Amino acid sequence: MVNKEKRIVVIGAGIAGIAVAIRLQLKGFAVIVLEKNSYPGGKLSEIKENGFRFDAGPSLFTMPHFVDELFILSGKNPRDYFNYTKLEETCEYFYSDGTKITAFSDLEKFGLEIENKTKDTSNSIQNFFNKSKAIFEITNPVFLTKSLHKLQTYLSLSTLKSLLRFNEINAFQTMNVANEKHFSDPKTIQFFNRYATYNGSNPYQAPATLNVIPHLEHHFGAFFPTGGMVEITNSLVKLAEELGVSFNYNSEVKKIKLIGNSISGIETNKDLIETNIIIANTDVHSIYKNLLPEIKIKKKLKIQEPSSSALIFYWGIKKEFKELGLHNIFFSNNYSDEFSRIFDKKSVSNDPTVYLNISSKYKKDDAPIGCENWFTMINVPYNSGQDWGKIIMEARKNIIRILNERLNINTETLIVSESILDPILIEKRTSSNKGALYGNSSNNKFAAFLRHPNFSKEIKGLYFCGGSVHPGGGIPLALLSAKITSDLIK
């Protein structure tokens, strides 16, 4: 029988929960992962319907070395579990005037593409990426790899060097303002403003520090997992189980048990587990609201703005399109209005930017022969009581109209299968606060410091990982949160 001092319980089998379980199992703990769904992965799961397969959530894979690291730490060869291909063309961008820009992974080639398709030069692209790299080198030692809520973080030489260069990360101007200063063509500005959506933020409000994201995508590259995005989840679960991690599915946590201000156990719909350490890989708001009602949610956590959410149509399409790639963007004509509606009016534009992911371009069996699987997404506000039935109906019409105009097709006649994911379902399936995809937005210039820490200051033995806490949302940051959290537990 495992001593409860050596037992750790992880709430949620999302990517960060699986990663932190692996790291702590390697430290000698006995780790149990509780998952309310019948499958692991959280947002990083899959949907199968009528012969089509779709990755349910995240579709862009960057910084794969964070995944490989977990296998290497375990003494395994990552390639025995998990394989991927580097993309030579990251994304295809379609503008309403007929312009099409291909985001080549090769920076020199991409610079020439911008020079040929816009008023900007390849030199301006190179200068932008030099700045993006500088922001990364300043922020990485502090904001991405360490807890911002421990004194020792600020006593290291690397942190001191970064803080002395704080003025260089453009925290006091917005992403859009910085991009307007750097580029002259509205197409190029819109192109780089889009990176704010990678963590559910508004480029017209979020700090230009987020211009670090293009460096992460172009310098480290974008990739496609051989088995689709869900292979990340499946390979890590396999590794975790081989190490001895226990996964309990269909296990819904009902209450976190306390003795005074210390963790004593956890109650599920099936049993009561004694433990002194719990790691919550679920939205921090839902932990306080549903599992610790006696603990007041801090005011600063309440007032932070949730990130945007998503409305996704999983369409089986009975045709193949040579002009489309793995990742495709169809830009709106009025980007500022689109974001204003999402964040200020909590509504959806009639001319939304449409993201179209087609994994069957690389994984042929994701669709029947002669067909494609279209993961069709627009950014929408978090759920605040909107009429989602009406929004979904109108958005579907607008998306089809946009695709019809840009691709010169009749999309409606090509759809042979359809599933829909909206903010209400996202909240229900993943416990995300109000269906927000990335926890809180980064629209505040101090957002990095306002995110909830990876541990509780009030409750001994309670820790957090995942997109709703430091350092933020998205696969790379979720994996980094797992590392930060595991390092806190000695």
XYZ file of C-alpha atoms in Angstrom:
490
model
C 0.000 0.000 0.000
C 1.333 3.421 -0.976
C 2.052 5.830 1.844
C -0.136 8.900 1.308
C 2.936 11.118 1.722
C 4.265 9.561 -1.494
C 0.940 9.720 -3.360
C 0.096 12.622 -5.622
C -3.285 13.121 -7.279
C -3.575 15.059 -10.535
C -7.002 16.434 -11.464
C -7.418 16.315 -15.250
C -5.652 14.318 -17.968
C -4.957 17.305 -20.185
C -1.509 17.651 -21.727
C -0.077 19.481 -18.686
C -1.604 16.952 -16.283
C -0.046 14.035 -18.166
C 3.327 15.812 -18.331
C 3.414 16.684 -14.630
C 2.422 13.106 -13.785
C 5.401 11.784 -15.782
C 7.822 14.183 -14.139
C 6.634 13.394 -10.606
C 6.497 9.633 -11.185
C 10.153 9.899 -12.202
C 10.830 11.669 -8.891
C 9.591 8.624 -7.007
C 6.006 9.596 -6.270
C 3.019 7.352 -6.952
C 0.822 9.452 -9.237
C -2.901 9.001 -9.850
C -4.568 11.032 -12.618
C -8.310 11.581 -12.298
C -10.190 12.379 -15.514
C -13.935 13.012 -15.652
C -14.145 12.071 -19.341
C -13.725 8.563 -20.720
C -10.602 9.649 -22.646
C -7.389 11.605 -21.961
C -6.136 14.805 -23.562
C -8.769 17.385 -22.679
C -8.790 19.767 -25.648
C -6.021 17.679 -27.248
C -8.307 14.768 -28.193
C -10.056 13.636 -31.386
C -13.443 13.223 -33.046
C -14.360 10.376 -35.420
C -17.507 10.533 -37.508
C -18.737 9.005 -40.787
C -15.279 7.914 -41.905
C -13.617 11.243 -41.026
C -11.183 11.906 -38.162
C -10.560 15.349 -36.671
C -8.205 16.634 -34.004
C -10.698 18.185 -31.614
C -8.693 21.146 -30.410
C -5.136 22.461 -30.902
C -4.019 21.917 -34.480
C -0.670 23.756 -34.697
C 2.341 21.949 -33.234
C 5.437 23.944 -32.344
C 8.463 23.378 -30.074
C 8.287 19.558 -30.163
C 11.444 19.338 -28.045
C 9.237 19.935 -24.992
C 7.439 16.668 -25.762
C 10.661 14.833 -26.632
C 12.158 15.966 -23.323
C 9.666 13.859 -21.360
C 10.768 10.683 -23.146
C 14.458 11.547 -22.773
C 14.015 12.187 -19.036
C 12.435 8.738 -18.824
C 15.399 7.113 -20.557
C 13.379 6.409 -23.703
C 13.918 7.151 -27.374
C 11.176 9.624 -28.362
C 11.085 8.223 -31.899
C 9.944 4.856 -30.532
C 6.766 6.588 -29.337
C 6.212 9.755 -31.267
C 7.193 11.094 -34.706
C 6.555 14.297 -36.618
C 7.340 16.105 -39.848
C 8.612 19.675 -40.118
C 6.440 21.863 -42.337
C 8.098 23.720 -45.192
C 4.953 25.835 -45.591
C 3.459 26.763 -42.235
C 0.212 28.328 -43.437
C -1.618 29.718 -46.472
C -3.138 33.193 -46.002
C -6.009 34.370 -48.206
C -7.056 38.043 -48.438
C -10.332 39.347 -49.841
C -8.626 41.086 -52.798
C -7.325 37.735 -54.043
C -3.821 38.017 -52.567
C -2.454 34.728 -51.244
C 0.610 34.690 -49.001
C 2.434 31.464 -48.184
C 4.224 31.470 -44.845
C 7.367 29.548 -45.742
C 9.344 28.180 -42.824
C 12.550 29.357 -44.505
C 12.862 32.970 -43.373
C 14.658 34.189 -46.489
C 12.036 32.607 -48.736
C 9.249 34.038 -46.573
C 10.816 37.508 -46.751
C 10.792 37.360 -50.557
C 7.150 36.215 -50.466
C 6.205 39.296 -48.420
C 8.250 41.518 -50.713
C 6.496 40.108 -53.798
C 2.968 40.243 -52.368
C 2.979 43.442 -50.258
C 4.591 46.888 -50.026
C 6.983 45.649 -47.341
C 10.509 44.378 -47.925
C 12.324 41.183 -47.025
C 14.644 43.380 -44.962
C 11.713 44.587 -42.828
C 10.802 40.943 -42.210
C 14.336 40.093 -41.123
C 14.420 43.100 -38.775
C 11.093 42.085 -37.287
C 12.300 38.565 -36.554
C 15.518 39.911 -35.037
C 13.340 41.884 -32.609
C 11.127 38.848 -31.990
C 14.214 36.780 -31.154
C 15.470 39.475 -28.755
C 12.152 39.474 -26.889
C 12.394 35.686 -26.552
C 15.943 35.820 -25.203
C 14.898 38.387 -22.591
C 11.623 36.781 -21.493
C 12.481 33.077 -21.660
C 14.669 32.890 -18.507
C 12.036 34.657 -16.387
C 8.529 34.423 -17.784
C 8.514 30.978 -19.388
C 10.651 28.601 -17.359
C 10.359 29.698 -13.727
C 7.684 30.586 -11.194
C 7.101 34.327 -11.051
C 5.865 33.924 -7.483
C 9.001 32.630 -5.769
C 11.711 34.942 -4.431
C 14.588 32.793 -5.681
C 13.482 33.443 -9.272
C 14.473 37.091 -8.868
C 17.791 36.347 -7.184
C 19.381 34.610 -10.167
C 21.822 36.319 -12.528
C 19.792 35.381 -15.630
C 16.687 36.995 -14.161
C 18.587 40.143 -13.239
C 19.938 40.422 -16.798
C 16.418 40.052 -18.210
C 14.902 42.609 -15.840
C 17.581 45.145 -16.786
C 16.402 44.814 -20.403
C 12.682 44.970 -19.579
C 12.196 48.129 -21.648
C 13.213 46.157 -24.774
C 10.229 43.774 -24.700
C 7.729 46.481 -25.768
C 5.362 45.859 -22.853
C 4.044 49.425 -22.921
C 2.738 49.544 -26.485
C 0.189 47.307 -28.122
C 1.001 44.630 -30.626
C -0.839 46.519 -33.358
C 0.961 49.808 -32.637
C 4.339 48.073 -32.791
C 3.439 46.310 -36.038
C 2.149 49.526 -37.619
C 5.474 51.169 -36.812
C 7.419 48.289 -38.303
C 5.428 47.613 -41.470
C 3.750 49.823 -44.061
C 1.331 47.376 -45.733
C -1.996 46.602 -43.967
C -1.704 42.988 -45.144
C 1.608 42.482 -43.345
C 0.303 44.218 -40.207
C -2.779 41.980 -40.181
C -0.568 38.938 -40.756
C 1.507 39.589 -37.631
C -1.424 40.860 -35.545
C -2.957 37.400 -35.898
C -0.372 35.928 -33.540
C -2.305 37.449 -30.622
C -4.959 34.792 -31.240
C -2.424 32.094 -30.325
C -3.276 32.770 -26.679
C -6.765 34.181 -27.150
C -5.875 37.867 -26.976
C -6.657 41.094 -28.822
C -3.739 42.597 -30.813
C -5.252 46.066 -30.370
C -4.991 45.723 -26.572
C -2.336 43.088 -25.866
C 1.272 44.226 -25.331
C 3.750 43.973 -28.195
C 5.679 41.498 -26.033
C 3.486 38.915 -27.776
C 5.521 39.566 -30.910
C 7.760 36.872 -29.430
C 5.340 34.253 -30.827
C 6.429 34.509 -34.498
C 9.981 33.687 -33.409
C 8.775 30.521 -31.689
C 6.950 29.443 -34.845
C 9.571 30.340 -37.464
C 12.817 29.764 -35.549
C 11.866 26.455 -33.951
C 9.511 25.519 -36.783
C 5.988 24.155 -37.121
C 5.393 20.426 -37.323
C 2.789 17.759 -38.008
C 2.638 14.663 -35.771
C 2.508 11.502 -37.904
C -0.667 10.298 -36.204
C -2.279 13.731 -35.909
C -2.242 16.036 -32.886
C -3.885 13.370 -30.719
C -0.679 11.337 -31.066
C 0.937 13.775 -28.626
C -1.630 12.748 -26.018
C -1.574 9.041 -26.828
C 2.217 8.734 -26.813
C 2.580 10.548 -23.484
C -0.184 8.484 -21.871
C 1.595 5.330 -23.031
C 4.858 6.591 -21.515
C 3.149 7.578 -18.259
C 1.491 4.176 -17.889
C 4.802 2.391 -18.548
C 6.322 4.455 -15.725
C 3.518 3.419 -13.376
C 1.158 6.413 -13.507
C -2.445 5.351 -12.871
C -5.219 6.907 -14.997
C -8.736 6.776 -13.564
C -11.257 7.745 -16.266
C -14.920 8.639 -15.685
C -13.747 9.904 -12.303
C -15.325 13.249 -11.533
C -13.878 15.102 -8.572
C -16.559 16.239 -6.139
C -14.528 17.863 -3.378
C -11.002 18.593 -2.237
C -10.679 17.587 1.439
C -8.826 19.808 3.868
C -7.609 19.593 7.437
C -7.117 23.184 8.468
C -5.263 24.779 5.575
C -3.655 21.554 4.338
C -4.705 19.001 1.719
C -5.880 15.717 3.235
C -7.596 13.964 0.344
C -9.910 14.110 -2.628
C -13.454 12.849 -3.092
C -14.665 11.589 -6.489
C -17.904 10.084 -7.765
C -16.321 6.686 -7.053
C -14.187 6.879 -3.924
C -12.145 8.900 -1.436
C -8.381 9.082 -1.973
C -6.047 10.153 0.807
C -3.187 12.410 -0.272
C -1.217 15.429 0.912
C -0.563 16.797 -2.585
C -3.037 17.627 -5.333
C -2.156 19.148 -8.694
C -5.073 20.735 -10.529
C -4.763 20.534 -14.299
C -8.113 22.178 -14.809
C -9.229 25.782 -14.898
C -8.262 27.507 -11.667
C -11.680 29.213 -11.476
C -13.515 25.879 -11.498
C -11.261 24.524 -8.743
C -12.138 27.363 -6.371
C -15.778 27.591 -7.421
C -16.673 23.883 -7.472
C -14.167 22.053 -5.294
C -13.142 24.636 -2.698
C -16.285 26.732 -2.131
C -15.093 27.646 1.356
C -12.051 29.425 -0.106
C -12.761 32.844 -1.587
C -11.523 33.470 -5.119
C -9.040 36.302 -5.039
C -10.323 39.614 -6.358
C -7.480 39.972 -8.878
C -8.402 36.577 -10.341
C -12.064 37.577 -10.627
C -11.424 40.812 -12.488
C -9.076 39.362 -15.113
C -10.589 39.085 -18.556
C -11.008 35.544 -19.909
C -9.454 34.780 -23.269
C -11.468 34.338 -26.417
C -13.157 31.044 -27.182
C -13.822 29.210 -30.441
C -16.656 28.036 -32.627
C -15.599 25.004 -34.635
C -17.373 23.165 -37.441
C -15.937 19.721 -38.161
C -16.926 19.191 -41.782
C -16.446 16.121 -43.909
C -15.963 17.496 -47.451
C -16.500 15.344 -50.549
C -13.769 17.003 -52.609
C -10.023 17.712 -52.510
C -8.525 21.195 -52.950
C -4.982 21.554 -54.299
C -4.886 25.272 -53.448
C -5.334 24.568 -49.716
C -2.652 23.464 -47.284
C -2.609 21.944 -43.812
C -3.244 25.349 -42.218
C -5.254 28.057 -43.996
C -6.404 31.523 -42.958
C -9.112 33.574 -44.674
C -8.712 37.097 -43.286
C -11.617 39.410 -42.501
C -11.753 42.838 -44.156
C -11.970 44.720 -40.854
C -9.718 43.089 -38.277
C -10.115 45.768 -35.586
C -13.910 45.498 -35.769
C -13.704 41.709 -35.482
C -11.723 41.941 -32.234
C -13.849 44.783 -30.897
C -16.938 42.637 -31.299
C -15.288 39.659 -29.582
C -13.814 41.471 -26.575
C -15.926 44.628 -26.183
C -19.361 43.600 -27.429
C -19.066 39.849 -26.656
C -20.476 39.110 -30.102
C -19.304 37.732 -33.441
C -18.476 39.656 -36.602
C -20.471 39.052 -39.784
C -17.089 38.984 -41.530
C -14.957 36.752 -39.285
C -11.460 35.492 -39.983
C -11.800 31.807 -40.825
C -9.157 29.240 -39.886
C -9.260 25.997 -41.859
C -7.154 23.005 -40.827
C -7.047 19.920 -43.070
C -5.033 17.145 -41.426
C -5.842 14.742 -44.294
C -3.294 16.715 -46.339
C -0.636 14.875 -44.308
C -2.570 11.961 -42.809
C -4.521 10.544 -45.730
C -6.698 8.149 -43.725
C -8.273 11.087 -41.840
C -10.762 11.292 -44.742
C -12.181 8.861 -47.317
C -10.527 8.791 -50.751
C -11.296 11.979 -52.699
C -12.449 13.802 -49.528
C -10.990 16.169 -46.918
C -11.606 16.740 -43.219
C -12.178 20.450 -42.613
C -11.629 21.733 -39.090
C -13.270 25.128 -39.635
C -12.888 27.634 -36.792
C -13.568 31.257 -35.954
C -12.640 33.158 -32.804
C -15.629 34.027 -30.634
C -16.105 35.543 -27.172
C -16.239 33.461 -24.023
C -19.710 32.430 -22.910
C -21.528 35.192 -21.036
C -25.098 34.108 -21.754
C -25.267 34.845 -25.488
C -27.820 33.124 -27.726
C -25.385 30.556 -29.085
C -28.008 28.829 -31.197
C -28.514 32.042 -33.150
C -24.776 32.844 -33.258
C -23.926 29.369 -34.590
C -26.578 29.591 -37.316
C -25.427 33.044 -38.479
C -21.724 32.186 -38.220
C -22.213 29.048 -40.306
C -23.810 31.100 -43.090
C -21.030 33.705 -42.961
C -18.243 31.126 -42.981
C -19.769 29.351 -45.979
C -20.195 32.688 -47.796
C -16.536 33.607 -47.191
C -15.241 30.211 -48.340
C -17.506 30.316 -51.399
C -16.157 33.742 -52.396
C -12.474 33.005 -51.786
C -12.423 29.484 -53.261
C -15.128 29.925 -55.924
C -17.100 26.898 -54.700
C -20.466 25.971 -53.196
C -19.349 24.733 -49.775
C -22.840 23.725 -48.650
C -23.168 21.047 -51.332
C -19.812 19.505 -50.364
C -20.537 18.942 -46.655
C -21.374 15.281 -46.016
C -20.681 15.226 -42.259
C -20.873 17.876 -39.539
C -20.135 18.232 -35.831
C -20.031 21.493 -33.886
C -18.077 22.661 -30.828
C -19.049 25.931 -29.129
C -18.001 27.710 -25.894
C -20.739 25.983 -23.853
C -19.546 22.528 -24.909
C -15.905 23.548 -24.409
C -16.693 24.510 -20.810
C -18.680 21.311 -20.234
C -16.001 18.983 -21.611
C -12.868 20.700 -20.331
C -14.066 22.752 -17.300
C -12.652 25.881 -18.957
C -13.989 29.012 -17.277
C -16.839 30.318 -19.471
C -15.460 28.261 -22.353
C -12.346 30.453 -22.653
C -9.666 28.479 -24.499
C -6.564 29.913 -22.841
C -7.599 30.849 -19.310
C -7.210 34.607 -19.013
C -6.340 36.798 -21.982
C -3.031 38.654 -22.251
C -4.686 41.980 -23.062
C -3.181 43.568 -19.957
C 0.483 44.553 -20.148
C 0.977 42.974 -16.711
C -0.915 39.788 -17.609
C 2.160 37.583 -17.126
C 2.393 38.694 -13.489
C -1.377 38.514 -12.891
C -1.790 34.869 -13.855
C -2.437 32.560 -10.937
C 0.773 31.000 -9.584
C 1.510 27.287 -9.954
C 0.811 26.776 -6.266
C -1.701 27.933 -3.678
C -0.504 30.448 -1.119
C -3.471 29.603 1.149
C -3.590 25.799 0.984
C -0.553 23.648 1.689
C -0.181 20.860 -0.840
C -2.320 22.386 -3.621
C -0.611 23.065 -6.940
C -1.748 24.070 -10.429
C -0.642 23.478 -14.013
C -2.179 24.064 -17.442
C -3.330 26.990 -19.517
C -5.186 28.919 -16.807
C -2.060 29.482 -14.685
C 1.528 30.614 -15.260
C 2.960 30.774 -17.912
C -0.226 30.496 -20.043
C -2.175 28.610 -22.691
C -1.167 26.540 -25.691
C 0.730 23.238 -25.838
C 4.293 24.582 -25.295
C 3.321 26.768 -22.337
C 1.170 24.017 -20.820
C 4.168 21.690 -20.933
C 6.336 24.389 -19.369
C 3.767 24.854 -16.600
C 4.089 21.137 -15.848
C 7.854 21.519 -15.499
C 7.550 24.602 -13.273
C 5.006 22.865 -11.049
C 6.973 19.625 -10.730
C 10.092 21.618 -9.808
C 8.171 23.168 -6.899
C 7.505 19.746 -5.365
C 10.574 18.385 -3.611
